[in-house]
Coordinates of C-alpha atoms and ligand atoms in Angstrom, one line a residue:
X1 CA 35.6 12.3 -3.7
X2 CA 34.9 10.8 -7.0
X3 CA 31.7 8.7 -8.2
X4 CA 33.9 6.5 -9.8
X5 CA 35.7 5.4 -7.0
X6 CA 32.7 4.4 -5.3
X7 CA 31.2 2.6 -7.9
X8 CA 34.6 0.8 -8.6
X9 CA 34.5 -0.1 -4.8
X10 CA 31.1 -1.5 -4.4
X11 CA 31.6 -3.2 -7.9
X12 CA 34.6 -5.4 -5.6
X13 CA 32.2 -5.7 -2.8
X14 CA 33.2 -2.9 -0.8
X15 CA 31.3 -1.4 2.1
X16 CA 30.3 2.1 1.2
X17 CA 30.5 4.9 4.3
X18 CA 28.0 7.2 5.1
X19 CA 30.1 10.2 3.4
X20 CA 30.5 8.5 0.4
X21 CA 26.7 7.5 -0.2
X22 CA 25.7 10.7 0.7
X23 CA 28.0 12.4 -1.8
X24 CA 26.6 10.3 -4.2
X25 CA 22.8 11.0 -3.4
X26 CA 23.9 15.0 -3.7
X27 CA 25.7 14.9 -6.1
X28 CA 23.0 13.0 -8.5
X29 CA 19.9 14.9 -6.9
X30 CA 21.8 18.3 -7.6
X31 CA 23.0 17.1 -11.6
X32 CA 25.9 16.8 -10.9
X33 CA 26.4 13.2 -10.9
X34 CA 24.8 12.2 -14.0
X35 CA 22.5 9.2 -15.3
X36 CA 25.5 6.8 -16.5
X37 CA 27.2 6.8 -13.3
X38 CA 24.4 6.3 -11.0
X39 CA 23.5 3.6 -13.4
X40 CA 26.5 1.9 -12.8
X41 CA 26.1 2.4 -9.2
X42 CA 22.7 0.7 -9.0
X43 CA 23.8 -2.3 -11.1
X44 CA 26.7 -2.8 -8.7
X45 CA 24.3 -2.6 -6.2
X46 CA 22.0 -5.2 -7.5
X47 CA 24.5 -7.6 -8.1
X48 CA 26.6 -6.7 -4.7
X49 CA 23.8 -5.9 -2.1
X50 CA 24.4 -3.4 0.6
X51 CA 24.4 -4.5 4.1
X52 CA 22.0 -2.7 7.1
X53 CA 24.3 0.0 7.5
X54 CA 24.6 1.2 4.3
X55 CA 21.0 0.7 3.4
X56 CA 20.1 3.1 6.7
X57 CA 22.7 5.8 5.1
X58 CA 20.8 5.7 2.0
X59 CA 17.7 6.0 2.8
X60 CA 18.7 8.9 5.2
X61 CA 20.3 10.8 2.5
X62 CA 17.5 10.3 0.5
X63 CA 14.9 11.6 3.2
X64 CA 17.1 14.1 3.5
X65 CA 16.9 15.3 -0.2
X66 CA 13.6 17.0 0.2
X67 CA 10.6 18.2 2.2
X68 CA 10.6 16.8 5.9
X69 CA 6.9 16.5 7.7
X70 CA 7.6 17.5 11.2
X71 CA 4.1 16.0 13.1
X72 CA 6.0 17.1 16.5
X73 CA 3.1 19.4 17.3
X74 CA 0.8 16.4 17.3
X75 CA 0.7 14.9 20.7
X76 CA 0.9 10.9 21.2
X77 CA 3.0 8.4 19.3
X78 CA 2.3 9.4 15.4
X79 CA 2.0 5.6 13.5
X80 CA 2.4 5.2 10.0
X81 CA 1.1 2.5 8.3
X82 CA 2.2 1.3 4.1
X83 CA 1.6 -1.1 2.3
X84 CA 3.8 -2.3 -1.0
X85 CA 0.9 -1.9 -3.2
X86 CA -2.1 -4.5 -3.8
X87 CA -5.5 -4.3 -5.6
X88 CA -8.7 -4.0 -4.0
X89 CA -6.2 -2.9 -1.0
X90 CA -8.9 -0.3 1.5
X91 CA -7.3 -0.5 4.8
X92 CA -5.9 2.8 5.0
X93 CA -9.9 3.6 4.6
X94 CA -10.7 1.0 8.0
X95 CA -7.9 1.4 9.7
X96 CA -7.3 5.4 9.9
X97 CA -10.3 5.9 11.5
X98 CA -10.2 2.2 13.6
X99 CA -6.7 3.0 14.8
X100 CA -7.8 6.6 15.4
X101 CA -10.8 5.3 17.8
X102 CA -8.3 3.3 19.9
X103 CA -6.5 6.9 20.9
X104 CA -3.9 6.5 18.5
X105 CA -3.0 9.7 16.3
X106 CA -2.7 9.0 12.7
X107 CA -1.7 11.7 10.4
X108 CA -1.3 10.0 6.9
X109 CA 0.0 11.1 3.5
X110 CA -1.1 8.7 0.9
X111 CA -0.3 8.5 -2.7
X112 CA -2.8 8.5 -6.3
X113 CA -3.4 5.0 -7.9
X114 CA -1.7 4.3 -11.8
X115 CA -1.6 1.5 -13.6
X116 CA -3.2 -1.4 -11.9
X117 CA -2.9 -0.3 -8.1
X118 CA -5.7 2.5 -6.7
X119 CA -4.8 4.6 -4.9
X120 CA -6.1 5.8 -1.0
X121 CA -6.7 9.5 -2.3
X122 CA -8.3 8.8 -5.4
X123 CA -10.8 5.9 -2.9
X124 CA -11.4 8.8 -0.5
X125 CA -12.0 11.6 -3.7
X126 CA -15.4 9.6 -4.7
X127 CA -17.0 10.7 -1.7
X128 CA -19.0 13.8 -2.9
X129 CA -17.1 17.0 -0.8
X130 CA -14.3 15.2 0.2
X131 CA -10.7 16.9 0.6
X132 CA -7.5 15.7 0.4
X133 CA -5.8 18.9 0.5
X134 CA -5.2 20.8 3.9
X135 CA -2.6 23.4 4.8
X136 CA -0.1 21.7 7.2
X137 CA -1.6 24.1 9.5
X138 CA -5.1 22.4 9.3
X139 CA -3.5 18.8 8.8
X140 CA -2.1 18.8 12.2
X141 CA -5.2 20.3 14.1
X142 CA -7.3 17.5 12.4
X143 CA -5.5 15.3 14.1
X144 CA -4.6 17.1 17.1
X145 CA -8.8 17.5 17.0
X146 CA -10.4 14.3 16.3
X147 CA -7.1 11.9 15.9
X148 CA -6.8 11.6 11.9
X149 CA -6.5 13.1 9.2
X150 CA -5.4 11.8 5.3
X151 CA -4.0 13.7 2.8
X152 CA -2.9 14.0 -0.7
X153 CA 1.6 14.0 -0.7
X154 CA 2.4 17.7 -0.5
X155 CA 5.7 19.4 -0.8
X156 CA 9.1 17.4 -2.8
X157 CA 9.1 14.5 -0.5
X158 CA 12.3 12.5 -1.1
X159 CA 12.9 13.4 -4.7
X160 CA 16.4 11.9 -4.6
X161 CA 14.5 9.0 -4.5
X162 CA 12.2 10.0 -7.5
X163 CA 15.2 10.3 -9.9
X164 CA 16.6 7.4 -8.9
X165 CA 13.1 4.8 -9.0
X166 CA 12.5 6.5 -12.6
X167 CA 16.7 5.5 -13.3
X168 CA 15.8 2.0 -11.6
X169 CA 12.6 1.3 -13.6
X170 CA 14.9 1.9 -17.2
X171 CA 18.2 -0.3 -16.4
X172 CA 16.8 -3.1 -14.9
X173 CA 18.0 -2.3 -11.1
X174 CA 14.4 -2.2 -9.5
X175 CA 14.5 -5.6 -7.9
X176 CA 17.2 -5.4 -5.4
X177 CA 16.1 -5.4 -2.0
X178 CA 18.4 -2.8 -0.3
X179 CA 17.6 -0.8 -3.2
X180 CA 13.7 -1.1 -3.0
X181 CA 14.0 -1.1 1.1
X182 CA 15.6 2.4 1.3
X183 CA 13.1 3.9 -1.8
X184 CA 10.2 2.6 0.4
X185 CA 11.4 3.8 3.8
X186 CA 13.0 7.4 2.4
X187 CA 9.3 8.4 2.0
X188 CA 7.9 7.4 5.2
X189 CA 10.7 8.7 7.3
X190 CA 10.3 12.0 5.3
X191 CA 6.2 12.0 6.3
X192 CA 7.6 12.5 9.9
X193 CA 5.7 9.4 11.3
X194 CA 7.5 8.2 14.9
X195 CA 6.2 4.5 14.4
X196 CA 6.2 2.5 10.9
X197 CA 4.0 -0.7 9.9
X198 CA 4.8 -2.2 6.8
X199 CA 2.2 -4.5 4.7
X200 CA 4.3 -6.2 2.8
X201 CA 2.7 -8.4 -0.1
X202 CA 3.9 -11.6 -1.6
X203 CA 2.8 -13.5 -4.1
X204 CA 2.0 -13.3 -8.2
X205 CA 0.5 -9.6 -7.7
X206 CA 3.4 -8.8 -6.0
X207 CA 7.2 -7.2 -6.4
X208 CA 8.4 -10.3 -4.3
X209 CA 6.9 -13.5 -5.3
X210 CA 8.0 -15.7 -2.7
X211 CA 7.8 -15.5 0.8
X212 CA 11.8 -15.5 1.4
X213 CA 12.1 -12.5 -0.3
X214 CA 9.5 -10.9 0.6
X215 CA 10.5 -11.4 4.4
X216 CA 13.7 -10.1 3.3
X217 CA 12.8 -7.2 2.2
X218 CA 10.5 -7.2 5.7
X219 CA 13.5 -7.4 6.9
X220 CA 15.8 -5.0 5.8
X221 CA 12.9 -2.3 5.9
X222 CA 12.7 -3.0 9.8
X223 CA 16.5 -2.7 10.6
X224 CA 16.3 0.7 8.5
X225 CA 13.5 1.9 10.5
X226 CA 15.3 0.9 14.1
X227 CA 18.4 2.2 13.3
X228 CA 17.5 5.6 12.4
X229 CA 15.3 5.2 15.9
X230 CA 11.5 4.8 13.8
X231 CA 9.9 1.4 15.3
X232 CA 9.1 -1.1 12.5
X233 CA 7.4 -3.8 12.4
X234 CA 5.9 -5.5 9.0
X235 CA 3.3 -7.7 8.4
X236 CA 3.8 -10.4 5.1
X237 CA 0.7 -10.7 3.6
X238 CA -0.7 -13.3 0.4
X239 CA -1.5 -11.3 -2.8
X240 CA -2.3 -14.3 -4.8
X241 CA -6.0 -12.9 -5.7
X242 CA -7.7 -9.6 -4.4
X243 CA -8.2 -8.1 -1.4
X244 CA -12.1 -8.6 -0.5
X245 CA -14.5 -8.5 -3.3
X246 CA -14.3 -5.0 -4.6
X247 CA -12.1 -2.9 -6.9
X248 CA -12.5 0.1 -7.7
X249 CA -12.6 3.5 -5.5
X250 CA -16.6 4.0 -4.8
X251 CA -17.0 0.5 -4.3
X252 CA -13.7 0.0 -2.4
X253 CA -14.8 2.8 -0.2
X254 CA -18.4 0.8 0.2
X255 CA -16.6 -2.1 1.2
X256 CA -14.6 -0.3 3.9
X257 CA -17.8 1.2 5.2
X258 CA -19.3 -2.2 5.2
X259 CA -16.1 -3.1 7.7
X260 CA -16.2 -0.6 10.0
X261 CA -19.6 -1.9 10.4
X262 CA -18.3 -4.9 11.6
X263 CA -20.1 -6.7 8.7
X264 CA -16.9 -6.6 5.9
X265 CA -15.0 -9.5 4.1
X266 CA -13.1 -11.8 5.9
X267 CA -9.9 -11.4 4.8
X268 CA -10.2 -7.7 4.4
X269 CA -11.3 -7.6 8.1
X270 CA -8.2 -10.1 9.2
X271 CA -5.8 -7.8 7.3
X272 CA -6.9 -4.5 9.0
X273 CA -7.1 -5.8 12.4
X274 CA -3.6 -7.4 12.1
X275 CA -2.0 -4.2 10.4
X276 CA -4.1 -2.7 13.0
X277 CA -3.2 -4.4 16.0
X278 CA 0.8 -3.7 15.7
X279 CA 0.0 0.5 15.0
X280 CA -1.5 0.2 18.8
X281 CA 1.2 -1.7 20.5
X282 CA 3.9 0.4 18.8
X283 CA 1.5 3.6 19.5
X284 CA 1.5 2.8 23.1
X285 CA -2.3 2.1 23.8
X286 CA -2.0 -1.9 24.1
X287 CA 0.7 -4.1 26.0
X288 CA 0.6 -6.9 23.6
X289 CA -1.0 -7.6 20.1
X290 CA -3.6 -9.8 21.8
X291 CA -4.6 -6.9 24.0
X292 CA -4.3 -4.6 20.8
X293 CA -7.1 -7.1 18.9
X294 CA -9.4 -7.1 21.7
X295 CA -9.3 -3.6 21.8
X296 CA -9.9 -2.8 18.0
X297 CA -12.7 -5.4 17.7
X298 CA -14.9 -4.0 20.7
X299 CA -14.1 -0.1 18.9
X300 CA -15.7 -1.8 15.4
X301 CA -18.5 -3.6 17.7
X302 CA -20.1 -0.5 19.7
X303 CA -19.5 1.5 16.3
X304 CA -16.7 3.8 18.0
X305 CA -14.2 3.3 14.9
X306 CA -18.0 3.7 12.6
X307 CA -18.6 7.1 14.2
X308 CA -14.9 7.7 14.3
X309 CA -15.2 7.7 10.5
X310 CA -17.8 9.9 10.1
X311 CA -16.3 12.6 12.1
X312 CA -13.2 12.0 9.8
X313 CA -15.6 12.3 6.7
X314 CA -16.9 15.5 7.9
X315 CA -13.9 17.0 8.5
X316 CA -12.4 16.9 5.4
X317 CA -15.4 18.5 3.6
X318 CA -17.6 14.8 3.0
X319 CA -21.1 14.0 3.8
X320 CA -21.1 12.0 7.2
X321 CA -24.2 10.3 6.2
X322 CA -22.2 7.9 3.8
X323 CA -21.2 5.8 7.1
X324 CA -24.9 5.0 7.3
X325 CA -25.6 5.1 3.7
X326 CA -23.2 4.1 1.0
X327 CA -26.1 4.6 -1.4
X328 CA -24.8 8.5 -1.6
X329 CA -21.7 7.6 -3.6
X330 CA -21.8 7.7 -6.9
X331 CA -22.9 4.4 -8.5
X332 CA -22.4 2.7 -12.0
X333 CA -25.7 2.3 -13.6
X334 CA -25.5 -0.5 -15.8
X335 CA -24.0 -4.1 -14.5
X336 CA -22.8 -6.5 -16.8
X337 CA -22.2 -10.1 -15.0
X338 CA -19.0 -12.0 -15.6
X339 CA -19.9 -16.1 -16.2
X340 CA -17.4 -19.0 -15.4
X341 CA -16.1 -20.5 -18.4
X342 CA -16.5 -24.3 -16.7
X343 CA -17.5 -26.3 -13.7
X344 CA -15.2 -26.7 -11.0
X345 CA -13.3 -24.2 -8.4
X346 CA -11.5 -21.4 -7.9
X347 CA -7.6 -21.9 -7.5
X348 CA -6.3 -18.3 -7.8
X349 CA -7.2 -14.8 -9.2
X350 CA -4.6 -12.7 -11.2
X351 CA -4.7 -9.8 -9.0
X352 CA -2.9 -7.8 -11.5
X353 CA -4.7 -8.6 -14.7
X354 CA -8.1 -7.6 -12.2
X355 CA -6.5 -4.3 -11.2
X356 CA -5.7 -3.6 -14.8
X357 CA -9.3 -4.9 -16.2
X358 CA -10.6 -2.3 -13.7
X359 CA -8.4 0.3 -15.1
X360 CA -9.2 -0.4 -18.3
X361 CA -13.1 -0.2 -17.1
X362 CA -11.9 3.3 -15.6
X363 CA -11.7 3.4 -12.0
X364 CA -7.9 3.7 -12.6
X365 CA -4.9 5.7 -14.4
X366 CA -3.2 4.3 -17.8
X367 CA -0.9 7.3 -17.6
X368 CA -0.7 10.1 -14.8
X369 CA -3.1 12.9 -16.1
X370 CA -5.6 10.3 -16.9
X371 CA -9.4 10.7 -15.7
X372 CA -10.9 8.2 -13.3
X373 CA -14.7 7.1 -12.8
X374 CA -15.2 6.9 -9.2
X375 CA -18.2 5.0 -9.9
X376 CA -17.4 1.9 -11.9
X377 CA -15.3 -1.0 -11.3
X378 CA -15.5 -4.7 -10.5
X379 CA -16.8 -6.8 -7.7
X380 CA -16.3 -10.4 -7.2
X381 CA -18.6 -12.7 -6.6
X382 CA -16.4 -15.8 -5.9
X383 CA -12.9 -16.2 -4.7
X384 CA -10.2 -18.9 -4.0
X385 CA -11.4 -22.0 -2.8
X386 CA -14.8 -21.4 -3.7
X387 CA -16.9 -23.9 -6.0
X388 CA -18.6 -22.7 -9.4
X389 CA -20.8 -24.1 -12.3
X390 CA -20.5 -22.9 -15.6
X391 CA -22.4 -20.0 -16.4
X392 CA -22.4 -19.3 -12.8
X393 CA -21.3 -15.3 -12.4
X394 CA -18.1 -15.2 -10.8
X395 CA -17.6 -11.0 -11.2
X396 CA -19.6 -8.0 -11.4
X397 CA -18.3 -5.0 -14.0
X398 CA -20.0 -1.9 -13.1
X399 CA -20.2 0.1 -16.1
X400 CA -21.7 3.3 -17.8
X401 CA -22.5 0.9 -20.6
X402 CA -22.2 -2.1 -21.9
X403 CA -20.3 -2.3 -25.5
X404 CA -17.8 -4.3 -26.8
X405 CA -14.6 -2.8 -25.3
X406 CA -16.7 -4.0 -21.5
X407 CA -17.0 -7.3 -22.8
X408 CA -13.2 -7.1 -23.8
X409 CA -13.2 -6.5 -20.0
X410 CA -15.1 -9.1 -19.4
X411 CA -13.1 -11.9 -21.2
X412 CA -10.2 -10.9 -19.3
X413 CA -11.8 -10.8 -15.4
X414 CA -12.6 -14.6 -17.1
X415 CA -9.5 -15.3 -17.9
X416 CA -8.2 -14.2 -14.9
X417 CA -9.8 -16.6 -12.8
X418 CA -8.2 -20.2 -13.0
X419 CA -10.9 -22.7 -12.6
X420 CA -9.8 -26.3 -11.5
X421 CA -11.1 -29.1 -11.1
X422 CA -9.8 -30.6 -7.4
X423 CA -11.3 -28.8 -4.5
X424 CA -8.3 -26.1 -2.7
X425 CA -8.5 -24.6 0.3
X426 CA -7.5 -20.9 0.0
X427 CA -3.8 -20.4 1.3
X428 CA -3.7 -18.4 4.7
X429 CA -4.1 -14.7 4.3
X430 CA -1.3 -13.7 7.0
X431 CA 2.2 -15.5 6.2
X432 CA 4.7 -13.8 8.8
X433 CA 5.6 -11.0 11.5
X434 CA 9.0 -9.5 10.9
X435 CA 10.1 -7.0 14.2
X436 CA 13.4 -6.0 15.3
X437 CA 13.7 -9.3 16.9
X438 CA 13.3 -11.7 13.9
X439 CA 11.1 -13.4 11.6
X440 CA 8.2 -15.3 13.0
X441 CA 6.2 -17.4 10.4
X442 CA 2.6 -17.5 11.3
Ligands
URA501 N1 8.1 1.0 -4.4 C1 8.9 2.1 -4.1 O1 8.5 3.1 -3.6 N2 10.2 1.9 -4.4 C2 10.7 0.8 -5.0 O2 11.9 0.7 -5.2 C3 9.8 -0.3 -5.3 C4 8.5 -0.1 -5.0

């Protein structure tokens, strides 16, 4: 077999066979295939697509390439749960532990934040104590234990897929949809979960910026997962301004607190029980979603996914008390308030530039080895659809100290926010359910 032959036959629209796609995948993860070719490869992809079949052989070879989790030893129906990436995004934070509470077992593997996304280990990191290293040993009895458990990635999970993203992100072949599907789904099938949900975001924040696409991608994600026998099932969700009010990981981990309290934002709240809800049907403890909802909200009501949490806390090494008490994490000691530049209301938030401006403040990574403040971020104060007066505070920066590269900062949380005159409601949160059996727009 030669590379290419196979690039010459998906460049005329061929159909590429399992053998040949995992020649390819070898061949490039062992150097023997090198840069130019897969190049090639990726470009013909872009511009040919793959269909379901080839996409599944792909991502299989790439699980294949590395490390695979096996979670066998944990009894029940493991559930996964990822999200495309999104700022202010803490429902790994409410739903472990909500999901846990409901007798599902969820052993997760999350990633570090850089660039404008956090990250889930980084959130959970700026609780004094916390660990998010375990042995595998000690991973699986958590969960075996108390019914969670979330760690840092360990081991070379899927680093076929690492060569290639890094090839992707320098010849212009990131946004093709079988292309991103299989990257995505290589790495959860490699964490060993039995059941996937997906949170896919659309929107100006997001890879996919309209909802077509983005249920596309939904889509071709979920015929991976069911063809190589993982139940999927992914959730479209609006990314056209932050999730809740807060960014930044002490603040984010606040606001998750303030959720499994029952007493959290709206759409935060909405998002987690939806993600939520689908994790319980597909881990067996509800017939139907409606079941599934009624379930998760009477866990957050009698404080059963609250204590849940706390038990999770202590495991890993944190102080418990922080369920009762967010006033133990670490807090920014100066607050410098962001005003609105004119009367009027809020049409949309940048949730990009506000991930960045809180990177920039230090809660996140300009470049991998960079060092985060776990204390400082942003937290807003309005949000789509909501009126404001000039001079009215629309954000919080929490900050070490004010000085002029803060009120850079702040200029550009401002300018972030686009301030209209007519009144707009805020466009629905949840856009559409994609499962093995089709696309339902909500
Ligand atoms: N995230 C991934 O993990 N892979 C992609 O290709 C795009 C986004």
């Amino acid at each position: 077999m030669r590379a290419v032959d196979i690039i010459h036959k998906k460049r005329n629209g061929g159909e590429l066979t399992n053998d040949e796609l995992s020649f390819l995948i070898k061949g490039y993860s062992q150097g023997e295939i090198p840069d130019y070719q897969m190049s090639a490869w990726a470009m013909a992809i872009y511009f040919r697509g793959m269909n379901a079949e080839e996409t599944a052989y792909l991502t299989m070879a790439m699980a294949e390439s590395g490390d695979q989790v096996d979670l066998s030893p944990i009894r029940g129906i493991k559930v996964d749960k990822h999200s495309t990436g999104g700022v202010g995004d803490k429902t790994s934070l409410v739903i472990g532990p909500l999901v846990a509470s409901c007798g599902v077992p969820v052993a997760k593997m999350s990633g570090r934040g850089l660039g404008h996304t956090g990250g889930t280990i980084d959130k959970m990191q700026s609780m004094p104590g916390f660990r998010t290293e375990l042995t595998r040993e000690d991973f699986i009895a958590q969960v075996n234990d108390i019914g969670v458990a979330i760690i840092g990635q360990s081991g070379d999970m899927a680093p076929a897929d690492k060569k290639l993203y890094a090839l992707r992100d320098v010849t212009a072949t990131v946004e093709s949809i079988p292309l991103i599907a299989s990257s995505v789904m290589s790495k959860k099938i490699a964490a060993g979960a039995d059941a996937i949900v997906l949170d896919v975001k659309t929107g100006s924040g997001a890879f996919m910026k309209t909802l077509d696409d983005s249920e596309k991608l939904a889509m071709a994600m979920v015929e991976i997962g069911t063809k190589v026998g993982r139940r999927t099932a992914a959730l479209i969700s609006d990314m056209d301004q932050p999730l809740g009010f807060a960014i930044g990981n002490a603040l984010e981990v606040r606001e998750a607190i303030e959720t499994l309290h029952g007493r959290g934002p709206a759409d935060l709240t909405e998002l987690c029980i939806a993600l939520a809800s689908h994790m319980v049907v597909l881990g067996g403890q509800a017939a139907n979603l409606e079941e599934a909802e009624n379930l998760l909200r009477e866990k957050l009501r009698s404080g059963e996914a609250l204590a849940k949490f706390k038990q999770f806390v202590a495991a890993q090494g944190g102080n418990p008390e922080v369920g009762d008490d967010p006033s133990l994490l670490p807090q920014a000691p100066v607050i410098v308030e962001v005003p609105a530049p004119k009367n009027g209301h809020v049409h949309a938030i940048q949730a990009e530039e506000l991930g960045l401006a809180a990177m920039l403040l230090g809660a996140g990574r300009e470049k991998t080895d960079s060092v985060i403040d776990y204390a400082v971020g942003i937290t807003l104060q309005r949000k789509v659809g909501e009126p404001v007066r000039e001079g009215e505070t629309i954000a919080l920066l929490h900050v070490r100290e004010d000085n002029a590269a803060v009120q850079a900062v702040s200029k550009r949380v401002q300018d972030a926010y686009s301030i209209g005159t007519d009144e707009l409601s805020p466009s629905p949160l949840l856009l559409s359910i994609v499962t093995e059996s089709g696309i339902k727009r909500i």
